[in-house]
Coordinates of C-alpha atoms in Angstrom, one line a residue:
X27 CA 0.0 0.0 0.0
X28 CA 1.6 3.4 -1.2
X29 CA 1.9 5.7 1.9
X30 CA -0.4 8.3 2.4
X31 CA 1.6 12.0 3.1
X32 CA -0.3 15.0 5.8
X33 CA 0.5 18.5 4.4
X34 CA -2.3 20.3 6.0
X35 CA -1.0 23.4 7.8
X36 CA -1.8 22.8 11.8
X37 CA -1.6 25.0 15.0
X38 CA -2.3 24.2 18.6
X39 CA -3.4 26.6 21.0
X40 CA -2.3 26.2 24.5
X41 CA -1.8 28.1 27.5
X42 CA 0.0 27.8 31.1
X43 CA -2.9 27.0 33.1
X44 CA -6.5 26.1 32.8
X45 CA -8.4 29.7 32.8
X46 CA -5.9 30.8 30.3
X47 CA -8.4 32.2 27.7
X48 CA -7.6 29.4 25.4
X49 CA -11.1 28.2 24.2
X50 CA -11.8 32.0 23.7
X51 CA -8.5 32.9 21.2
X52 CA -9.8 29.3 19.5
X53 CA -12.9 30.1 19.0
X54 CA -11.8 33.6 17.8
X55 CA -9.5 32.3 15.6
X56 CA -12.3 29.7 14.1
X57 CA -14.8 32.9 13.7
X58 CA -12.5 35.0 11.6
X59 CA -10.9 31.9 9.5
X60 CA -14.1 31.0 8.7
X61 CA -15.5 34.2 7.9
X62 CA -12.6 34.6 5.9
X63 CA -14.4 31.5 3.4
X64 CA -11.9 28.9 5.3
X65 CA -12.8 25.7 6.0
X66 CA -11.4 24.7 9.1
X67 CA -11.2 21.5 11.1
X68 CA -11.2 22.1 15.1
X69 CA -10.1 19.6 17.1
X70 CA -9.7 19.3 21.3
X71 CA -7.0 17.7 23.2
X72 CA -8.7 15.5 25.6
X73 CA -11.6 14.2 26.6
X74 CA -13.5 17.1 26.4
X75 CA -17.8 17.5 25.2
X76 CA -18.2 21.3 25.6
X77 CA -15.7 23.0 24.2
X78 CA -16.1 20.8 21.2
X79 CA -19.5 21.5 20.9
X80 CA -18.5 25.1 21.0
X81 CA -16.0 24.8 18.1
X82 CA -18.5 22.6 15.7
X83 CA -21.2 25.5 16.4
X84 CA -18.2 28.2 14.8
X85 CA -16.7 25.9 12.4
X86 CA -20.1 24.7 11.4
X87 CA -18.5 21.1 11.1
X88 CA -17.9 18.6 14.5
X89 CA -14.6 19.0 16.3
X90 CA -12.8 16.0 17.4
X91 CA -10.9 15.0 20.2
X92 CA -6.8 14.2 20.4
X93 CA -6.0 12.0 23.1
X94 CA -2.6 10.4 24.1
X95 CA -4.5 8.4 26.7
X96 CA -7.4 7.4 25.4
X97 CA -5.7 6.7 22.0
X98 CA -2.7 5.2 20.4
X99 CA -0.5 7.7 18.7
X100 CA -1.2 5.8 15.4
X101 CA -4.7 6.6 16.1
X102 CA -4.3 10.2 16.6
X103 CA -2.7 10.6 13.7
X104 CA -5.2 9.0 11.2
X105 CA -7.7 11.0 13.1
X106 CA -5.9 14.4 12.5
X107 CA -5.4 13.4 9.1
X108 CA -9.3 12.1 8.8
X109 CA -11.2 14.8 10.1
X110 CA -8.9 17.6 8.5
X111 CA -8.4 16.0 5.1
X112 CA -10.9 18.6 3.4
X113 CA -10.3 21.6 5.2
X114 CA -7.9 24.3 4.3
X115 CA -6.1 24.3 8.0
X116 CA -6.5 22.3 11.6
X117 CA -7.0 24.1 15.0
X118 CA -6.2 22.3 17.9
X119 CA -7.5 23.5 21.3
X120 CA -5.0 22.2 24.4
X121 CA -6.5 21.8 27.9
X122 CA -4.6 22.5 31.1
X123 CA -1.1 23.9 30.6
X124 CA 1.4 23.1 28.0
X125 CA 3.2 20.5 30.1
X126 CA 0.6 19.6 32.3
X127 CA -0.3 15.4 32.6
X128 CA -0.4 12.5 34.7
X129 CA 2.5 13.0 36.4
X130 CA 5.8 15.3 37.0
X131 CA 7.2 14.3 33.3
X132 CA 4.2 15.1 31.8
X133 CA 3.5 12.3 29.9
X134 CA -0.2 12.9 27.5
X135 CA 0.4 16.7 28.2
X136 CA -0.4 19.1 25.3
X137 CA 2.9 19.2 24.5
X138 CA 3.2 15.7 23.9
X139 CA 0.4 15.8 21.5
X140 CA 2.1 18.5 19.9
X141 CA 5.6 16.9 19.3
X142 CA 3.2 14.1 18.1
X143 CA 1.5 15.8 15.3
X144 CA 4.5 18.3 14.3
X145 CA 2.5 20.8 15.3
X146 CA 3.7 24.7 16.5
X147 CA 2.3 26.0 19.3
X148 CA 0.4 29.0 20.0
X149 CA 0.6 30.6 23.9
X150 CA -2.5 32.2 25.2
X151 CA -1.2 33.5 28.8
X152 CA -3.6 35.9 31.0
X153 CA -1.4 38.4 31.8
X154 CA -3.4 40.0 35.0
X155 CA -1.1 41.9 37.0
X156 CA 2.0 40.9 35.0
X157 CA 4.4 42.5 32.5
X158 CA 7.9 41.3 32.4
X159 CA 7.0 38.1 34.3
X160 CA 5.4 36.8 31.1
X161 CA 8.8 36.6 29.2
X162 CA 9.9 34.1 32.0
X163 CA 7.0 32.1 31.7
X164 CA 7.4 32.1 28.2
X165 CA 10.8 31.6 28.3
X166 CA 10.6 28.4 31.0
X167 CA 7.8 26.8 28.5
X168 CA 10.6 27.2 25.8
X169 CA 13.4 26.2 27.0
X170 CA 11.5 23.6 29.3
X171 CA 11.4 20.5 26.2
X172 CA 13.2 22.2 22.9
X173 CA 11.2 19.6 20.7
X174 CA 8.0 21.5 21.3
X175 CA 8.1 24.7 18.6
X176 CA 6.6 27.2 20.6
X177 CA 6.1 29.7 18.1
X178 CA 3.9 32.7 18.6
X179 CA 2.3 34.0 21.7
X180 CA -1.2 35.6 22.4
X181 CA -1.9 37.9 25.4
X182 CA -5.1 37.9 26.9
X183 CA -6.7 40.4 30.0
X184 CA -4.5 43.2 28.4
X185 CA -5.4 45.9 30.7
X186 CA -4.0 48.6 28.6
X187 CA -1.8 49.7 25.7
X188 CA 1.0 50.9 27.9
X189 CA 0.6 47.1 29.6
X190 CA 0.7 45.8 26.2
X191 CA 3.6 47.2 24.6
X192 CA 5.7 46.4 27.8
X193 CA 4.7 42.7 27.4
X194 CA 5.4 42.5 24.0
X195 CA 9.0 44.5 24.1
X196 CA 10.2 42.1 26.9
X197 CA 8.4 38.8 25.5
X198 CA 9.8 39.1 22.1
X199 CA 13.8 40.5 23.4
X200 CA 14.0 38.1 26.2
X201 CA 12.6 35.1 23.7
X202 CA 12.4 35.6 20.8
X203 CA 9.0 34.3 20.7
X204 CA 6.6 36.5 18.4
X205 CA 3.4 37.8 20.0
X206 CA 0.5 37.1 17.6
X207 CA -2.5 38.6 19.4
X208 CA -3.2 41.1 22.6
X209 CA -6.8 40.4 23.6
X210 CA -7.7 43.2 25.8
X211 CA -10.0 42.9 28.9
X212 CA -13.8 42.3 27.7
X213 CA -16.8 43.0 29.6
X214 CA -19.7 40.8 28.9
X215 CA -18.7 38.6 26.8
X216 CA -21.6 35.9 26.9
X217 CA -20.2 33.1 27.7
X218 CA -21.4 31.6 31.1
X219 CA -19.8 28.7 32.9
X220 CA -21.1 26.2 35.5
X221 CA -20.4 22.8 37.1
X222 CA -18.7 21.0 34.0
X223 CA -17.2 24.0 32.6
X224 CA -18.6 26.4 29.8
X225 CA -22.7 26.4 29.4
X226 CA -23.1 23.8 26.4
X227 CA -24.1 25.7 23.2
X228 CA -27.6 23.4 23.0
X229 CA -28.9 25.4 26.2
X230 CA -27.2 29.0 25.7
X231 CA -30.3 31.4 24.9
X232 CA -27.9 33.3 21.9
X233 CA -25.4 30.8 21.2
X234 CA -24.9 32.6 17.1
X235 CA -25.2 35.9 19.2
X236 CA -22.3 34.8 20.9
X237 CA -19.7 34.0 18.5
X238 CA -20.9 37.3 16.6
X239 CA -19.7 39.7 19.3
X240 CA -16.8 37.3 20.0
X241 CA -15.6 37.7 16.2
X242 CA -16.1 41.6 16.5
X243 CA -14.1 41.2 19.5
X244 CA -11.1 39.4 17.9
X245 CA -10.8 40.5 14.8
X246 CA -8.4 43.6 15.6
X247 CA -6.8 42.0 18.2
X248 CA -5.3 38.4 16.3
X249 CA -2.8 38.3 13.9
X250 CA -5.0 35.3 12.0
X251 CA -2.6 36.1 9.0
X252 CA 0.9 35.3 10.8
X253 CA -1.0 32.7 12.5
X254 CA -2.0 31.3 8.9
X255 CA 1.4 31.4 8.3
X256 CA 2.9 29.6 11.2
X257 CA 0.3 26.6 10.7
X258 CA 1.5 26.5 7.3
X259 CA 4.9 25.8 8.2
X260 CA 4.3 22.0 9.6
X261 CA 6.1 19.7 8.0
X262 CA 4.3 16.6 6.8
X263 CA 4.1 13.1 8.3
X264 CA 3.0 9.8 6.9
X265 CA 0.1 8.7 7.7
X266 CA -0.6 5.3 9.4
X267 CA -3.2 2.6 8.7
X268 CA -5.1 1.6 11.4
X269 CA -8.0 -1.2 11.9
X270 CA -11.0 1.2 12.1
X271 CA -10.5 2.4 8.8
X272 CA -10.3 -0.8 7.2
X273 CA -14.1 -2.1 5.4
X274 CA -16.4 -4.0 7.7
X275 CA -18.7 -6.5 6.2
X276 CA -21.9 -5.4 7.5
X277 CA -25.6 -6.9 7.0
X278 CA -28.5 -6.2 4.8
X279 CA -31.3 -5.2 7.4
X280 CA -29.6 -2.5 9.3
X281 CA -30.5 -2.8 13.4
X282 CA -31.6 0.4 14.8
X283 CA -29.9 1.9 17.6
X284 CA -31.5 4.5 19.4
X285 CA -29.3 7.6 21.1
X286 CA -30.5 10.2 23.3
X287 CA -30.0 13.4 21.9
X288 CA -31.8 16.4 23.4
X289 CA -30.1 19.2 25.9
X290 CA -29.8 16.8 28.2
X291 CA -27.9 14.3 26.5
X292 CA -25.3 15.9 24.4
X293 CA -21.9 14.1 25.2
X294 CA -21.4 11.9 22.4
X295 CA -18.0 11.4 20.6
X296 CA -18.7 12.3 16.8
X297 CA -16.1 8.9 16.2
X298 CA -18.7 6.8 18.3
X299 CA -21.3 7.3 16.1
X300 CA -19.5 7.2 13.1
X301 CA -18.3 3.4 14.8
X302 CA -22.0 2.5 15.4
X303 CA -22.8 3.2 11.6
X304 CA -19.4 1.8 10.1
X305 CA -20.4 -1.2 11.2
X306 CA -23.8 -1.1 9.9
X307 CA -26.3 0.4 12.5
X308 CA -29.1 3.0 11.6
X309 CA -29.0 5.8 14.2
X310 CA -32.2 7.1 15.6
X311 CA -32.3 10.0 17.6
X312 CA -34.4 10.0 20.6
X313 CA -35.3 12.6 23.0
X314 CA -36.5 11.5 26.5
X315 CA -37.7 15.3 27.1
X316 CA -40.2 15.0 24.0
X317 CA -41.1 11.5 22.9
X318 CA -44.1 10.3 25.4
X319 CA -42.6 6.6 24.3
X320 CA -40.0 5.1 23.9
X321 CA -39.6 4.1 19.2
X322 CA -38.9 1.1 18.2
X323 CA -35.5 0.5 18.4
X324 CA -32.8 -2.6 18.3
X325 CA -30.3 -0.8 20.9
X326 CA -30.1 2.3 23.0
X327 CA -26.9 4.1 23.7
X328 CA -27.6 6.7 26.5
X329 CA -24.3 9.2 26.5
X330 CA -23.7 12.0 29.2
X331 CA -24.8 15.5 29.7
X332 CA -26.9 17.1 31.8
X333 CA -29.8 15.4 33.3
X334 CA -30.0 17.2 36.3
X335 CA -30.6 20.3 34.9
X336 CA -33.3 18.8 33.4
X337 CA -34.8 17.0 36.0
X338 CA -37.8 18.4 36.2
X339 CA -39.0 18.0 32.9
X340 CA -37.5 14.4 32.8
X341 CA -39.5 13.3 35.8
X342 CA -42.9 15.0 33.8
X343 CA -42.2 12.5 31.2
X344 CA -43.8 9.7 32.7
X345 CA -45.0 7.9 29.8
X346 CA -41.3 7.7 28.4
X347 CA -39.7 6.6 31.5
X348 CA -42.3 3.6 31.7
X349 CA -42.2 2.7 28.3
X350 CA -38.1 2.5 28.5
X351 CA -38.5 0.2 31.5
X352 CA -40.9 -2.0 29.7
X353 CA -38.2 -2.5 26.4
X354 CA -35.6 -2.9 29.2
X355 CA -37.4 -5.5 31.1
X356 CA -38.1 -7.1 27.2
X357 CA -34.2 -7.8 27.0
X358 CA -33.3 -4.7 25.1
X359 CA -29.6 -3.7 24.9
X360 CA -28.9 -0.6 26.8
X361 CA -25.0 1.2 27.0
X362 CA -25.0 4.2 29.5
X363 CA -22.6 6.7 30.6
X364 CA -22.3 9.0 33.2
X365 CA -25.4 11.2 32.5
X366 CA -27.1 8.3 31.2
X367 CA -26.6 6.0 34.2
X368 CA -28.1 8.8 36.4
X369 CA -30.6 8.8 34.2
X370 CA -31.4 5.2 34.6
X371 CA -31.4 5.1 38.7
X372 CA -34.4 6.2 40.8
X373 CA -34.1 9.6 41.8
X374 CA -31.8 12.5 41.3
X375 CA -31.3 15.4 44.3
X376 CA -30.5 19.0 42.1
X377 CA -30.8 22.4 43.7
X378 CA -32.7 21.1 46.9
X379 CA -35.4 18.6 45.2
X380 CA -35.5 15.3 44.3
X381 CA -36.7 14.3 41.0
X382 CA -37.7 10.4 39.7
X383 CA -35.5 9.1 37.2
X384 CA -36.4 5.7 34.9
X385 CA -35.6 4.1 37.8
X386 CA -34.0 1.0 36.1
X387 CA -31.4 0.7 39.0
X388 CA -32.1 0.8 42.7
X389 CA -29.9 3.7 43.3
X390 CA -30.1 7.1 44.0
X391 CA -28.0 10.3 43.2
X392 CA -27.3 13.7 44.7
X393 CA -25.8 16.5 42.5
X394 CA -23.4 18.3 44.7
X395 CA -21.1 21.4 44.2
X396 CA -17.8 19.3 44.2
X397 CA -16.4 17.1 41.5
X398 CA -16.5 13.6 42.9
X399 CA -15.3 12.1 40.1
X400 CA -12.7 13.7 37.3
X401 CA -9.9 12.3 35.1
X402 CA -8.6 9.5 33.1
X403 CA -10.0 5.9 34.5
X404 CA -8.5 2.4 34.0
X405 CA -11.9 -0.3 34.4
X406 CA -11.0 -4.1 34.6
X407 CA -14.0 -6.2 33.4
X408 CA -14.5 -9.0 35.5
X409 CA -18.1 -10.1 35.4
X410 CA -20.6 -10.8 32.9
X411 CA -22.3 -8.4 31.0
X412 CA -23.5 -7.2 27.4
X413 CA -20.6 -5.7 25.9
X414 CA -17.0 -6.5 27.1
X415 CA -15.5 -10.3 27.9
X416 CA -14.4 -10.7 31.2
X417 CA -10.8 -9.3 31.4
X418 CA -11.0 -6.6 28.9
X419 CA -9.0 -3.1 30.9
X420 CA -10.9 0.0 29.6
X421 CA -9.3 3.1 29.4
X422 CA -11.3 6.5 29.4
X423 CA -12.6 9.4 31.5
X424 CA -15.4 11.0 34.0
X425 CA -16.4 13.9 35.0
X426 CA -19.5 14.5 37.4
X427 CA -20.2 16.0 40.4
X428 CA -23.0 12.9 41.0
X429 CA -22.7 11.5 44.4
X430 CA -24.3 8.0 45.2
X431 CA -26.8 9.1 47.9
X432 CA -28.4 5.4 48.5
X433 CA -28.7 1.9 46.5
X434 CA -30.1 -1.2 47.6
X435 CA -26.4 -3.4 47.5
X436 CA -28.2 -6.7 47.4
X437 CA -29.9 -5.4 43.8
X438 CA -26.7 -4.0 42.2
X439 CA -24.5 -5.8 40.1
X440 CA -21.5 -4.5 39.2
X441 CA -18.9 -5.4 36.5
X442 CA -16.1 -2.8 36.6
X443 CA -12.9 -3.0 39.2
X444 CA -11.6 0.5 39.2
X445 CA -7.7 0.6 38.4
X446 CA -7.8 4.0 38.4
X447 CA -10.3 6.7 39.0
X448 CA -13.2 7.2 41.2
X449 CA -16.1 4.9 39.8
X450 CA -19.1 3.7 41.2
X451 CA -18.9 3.4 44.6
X452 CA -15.9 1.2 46.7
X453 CA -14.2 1.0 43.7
X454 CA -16.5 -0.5 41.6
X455 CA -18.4 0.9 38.5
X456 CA -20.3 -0.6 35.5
X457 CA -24.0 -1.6 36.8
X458 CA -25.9 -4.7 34.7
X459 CA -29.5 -6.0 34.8
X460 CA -31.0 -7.5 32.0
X461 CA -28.9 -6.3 28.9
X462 CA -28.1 -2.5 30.3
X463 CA -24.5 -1.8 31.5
X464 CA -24.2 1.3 32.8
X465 CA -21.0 3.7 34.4
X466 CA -19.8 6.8 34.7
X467 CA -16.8 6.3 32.3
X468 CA -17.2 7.6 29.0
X469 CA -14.7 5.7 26.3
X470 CA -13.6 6.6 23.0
X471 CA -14.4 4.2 20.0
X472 CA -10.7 4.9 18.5
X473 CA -9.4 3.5 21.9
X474 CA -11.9 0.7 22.1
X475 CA -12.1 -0.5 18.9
X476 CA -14.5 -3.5 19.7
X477 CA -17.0 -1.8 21.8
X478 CA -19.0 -0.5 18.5
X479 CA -19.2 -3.7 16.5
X480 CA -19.9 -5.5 20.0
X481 CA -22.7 -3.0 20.2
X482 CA -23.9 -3.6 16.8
X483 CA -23.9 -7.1 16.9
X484 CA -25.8 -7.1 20.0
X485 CA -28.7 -5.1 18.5
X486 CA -29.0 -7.3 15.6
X487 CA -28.7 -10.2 17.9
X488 CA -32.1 -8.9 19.3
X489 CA -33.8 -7.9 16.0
X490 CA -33.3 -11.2 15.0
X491 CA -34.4 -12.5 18.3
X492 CA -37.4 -9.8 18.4
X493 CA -38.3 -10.9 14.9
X494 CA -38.5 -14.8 15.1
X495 CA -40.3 -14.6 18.3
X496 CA -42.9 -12.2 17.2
X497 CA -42.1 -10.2 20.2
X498 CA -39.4 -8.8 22.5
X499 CA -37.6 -11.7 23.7
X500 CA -35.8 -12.5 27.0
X501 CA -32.2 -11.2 27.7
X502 CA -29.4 -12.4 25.1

């Protein structure tokens, strides 16, 4: 097979620290390219839902995620290459600081990923009550690992010209280092945050409204042309073959996998669907905030998001709920995570009340104002369940701040022993009855290559089983 060559110019935003204005110089930066008559492919180190959905709203196509844990560095690569392939340039968005991992050498930091995808690097630093100081930081994050090309830097929270030009005199003599951008201090810029992070596009009253005055904003304030220019200069790299690219023999009658996708179920990888239908599953979307039942589905895959904030009119839908417990109790498969196995316990506690859930599981959950659970996770299957043989090790993440206010123990099954992370509860996670497994990690389909055809396969397991028995049929 005659190697394939990248040449699309690349660019990575980062910053020293989370709070560093980096998803705002991104989405910036997407606004103006685009605007320009760009097409441009944003992408998001990390496992990350909301500033992805962010970047797909500006670039009007999905952003995808770059992950050093979650993925294989074969994997990344095909991806970048993939999901930029028809786009005049790729933007990455970094998340914590440059060199910020696992551990003290960093290892699946930002930088790594860039050193990875030959890609130079763009510093956003707040500089709030700084001037000179920022040529040391900038300076440290140079000199720290010379493989990373650290080559432009954007200042955000100028307070003033004056503050400005001092930065820039001492950044660019004591580095070297270019400064592409000085975003000054802005005052109601609509962007609101909360528990997870920024408010998801799907709930924000003027998303569009948003990104307009954010453009207005940027535009004299980036240097989109020198940055143009600096994403240009990435050299090429061959690409690698990997298996999920490869054709999959799927069959004639395509099984119908329903997925919850309303503003309370939004966290959904864009590869995990494209999995599900690569191997040969039709994709219904299904709101549990509209339908009154449940459609006629082979499969349901319930992602995360943000049930609690929509308790209330989850609990209304009482028709839906009973509807979904019927199919469940009928043996349909059921994958959930995070928001999707709150969804499925008996109650949720938000803001002071407690709200009925579908109340597949005998446990309840309290939202509370802490994270309880947040990073990468390593999950060791060792019981039986729908989807993953019994030593399978799953990497991927969670983030919730769900607390496990009450189950009945003697009615809980559990399938996961935590490696790493926070789980369940005792360190265990991943809850079965009847053909539903259900955790709070969320995985990637480019790390877990088997979970979509094993999800496929068991929806057409019960098509076929639904379809010679005239009815919904035990569990498989």
């Amino acid at each position: 097979m005659q190697a394939r060559f990248h040449r699309r110019p690349r660019i990575i935003l980062s910053g020293l620290s989370g709070g560093s204005g980096k998803t705002v110089a991104t989405l910036g930066l997407l606004e103006i390219w685009r605007r320009k008559g760009y097409t441009v492919a944003p992408f998001k180190k990390g496992p990350d839902y909301i500033d992805t959905a962010w970047h797909s709203l500006s670039a009007g196509r999905p952003s995808h995620n770059l992950d050093t844990f979650l993925m294989q560095p074969a994997d990344i690569l095909w991806s970048l290459d993939a999901y930029s392939r028809s786009a005049d340039v790729a933007v990455v968005e970094g998340n914590r600081g440059l060199y910020d991992g696992m551990d003290a050498e960093g290892t699946h930091s930002t930088a790594e990923l860039a050193k990875l995808i030959q890609a130079p690097v763009v510093l956003v630093v707040n500089c709030t009550k700084a001037t000179r100081t920022v040529a040391a930081f900038v300076l440290g994050c140079k000199m720290l690992d010379k493989g990373v090309n650290i080559g432009g830097v954007i200042l955000n929270q100028v307070a003033n010209i004056r503050q400005e030009s001092v930065i820039r005199s001492s950044v660019e003599k004591e580095t070297g280092v270019p400064i592409l951008g000085a975003i000054p201090r802005i005052k109601g810029l609509p962007f609101s945050e909360r528990h997870l992070g920024l408010l998801p596009p799907e709930e924000h009253p003027r998303a569009i409204d948003a990104l307009e005055r954010l453009h207005k904003a940027m535009l004299d304030n980036i240097d989109a042309d020198a940055i143009w220019n600096l994403a240009a200069s990435s050299p090429e790299f061959v690409v690698p073959s990997i298996v999920c690219a490869e054709p999959v023999a799927v069959s004639d009658v395509a099984p119908r996998i329903g997925v919850f996708r309303d503003s309370a179920f939004t966290f959904y990888y864009p590869e995990n669907l494209e999995a599900l239908e690569r191997h040969g599953a039709e994709l219904v979307e299904i709101s549990g905030l509209r339908e009154r039942t449940l459609p006629q589905v082979d499969a349901l895959y319930i992602g995360g998001g943000f049930p609690e904030t929509h308790a209330q009119e989850l609990a209304e839908n009482a028709s839906f709920r009973a509807s979904l417990r019927r199919e469940i109790e009928e043996g349909l498969p059921v994958y959930a995570e995070c928001g999707g196995l709150i969804y499925l316990g008996e109650s949720v506690e938000f803001g002071g009340k407690t709200y009925p859930m579908a109340g597949v599981f005998p446990v309840n959950f309290s939202i509370g104002e802490k994270p309880q659970g947040h990073g990468y996770v390593v999950f060791e299957t060792d019981g039986q369940n729908p989807f993953f043989s019994k030593g399978t090790v799953l990497r991927g993440h969670e983030f919730h701040y769900a607390r496990v206010s009450g189950y009945r123990h003697e009615e809980v099954t559990t399938v996961f022993n935590v490696k790493r992370g926070y789980g369940f509860d005792s360190g265990r996670d991943g809850l079965v009855r009847k053909n539903v497994l259900a955790s709070f990690c969320h995985i990637h389909a480019l790390g877990e290559k088997n979970w979509a055809r094993v999800m496929v396969d068991a929806a057409s397991s019960y098509k076929t089983c639904a379809a010679g028995a005239g009815s919904r049929g035990e569990a498989l």
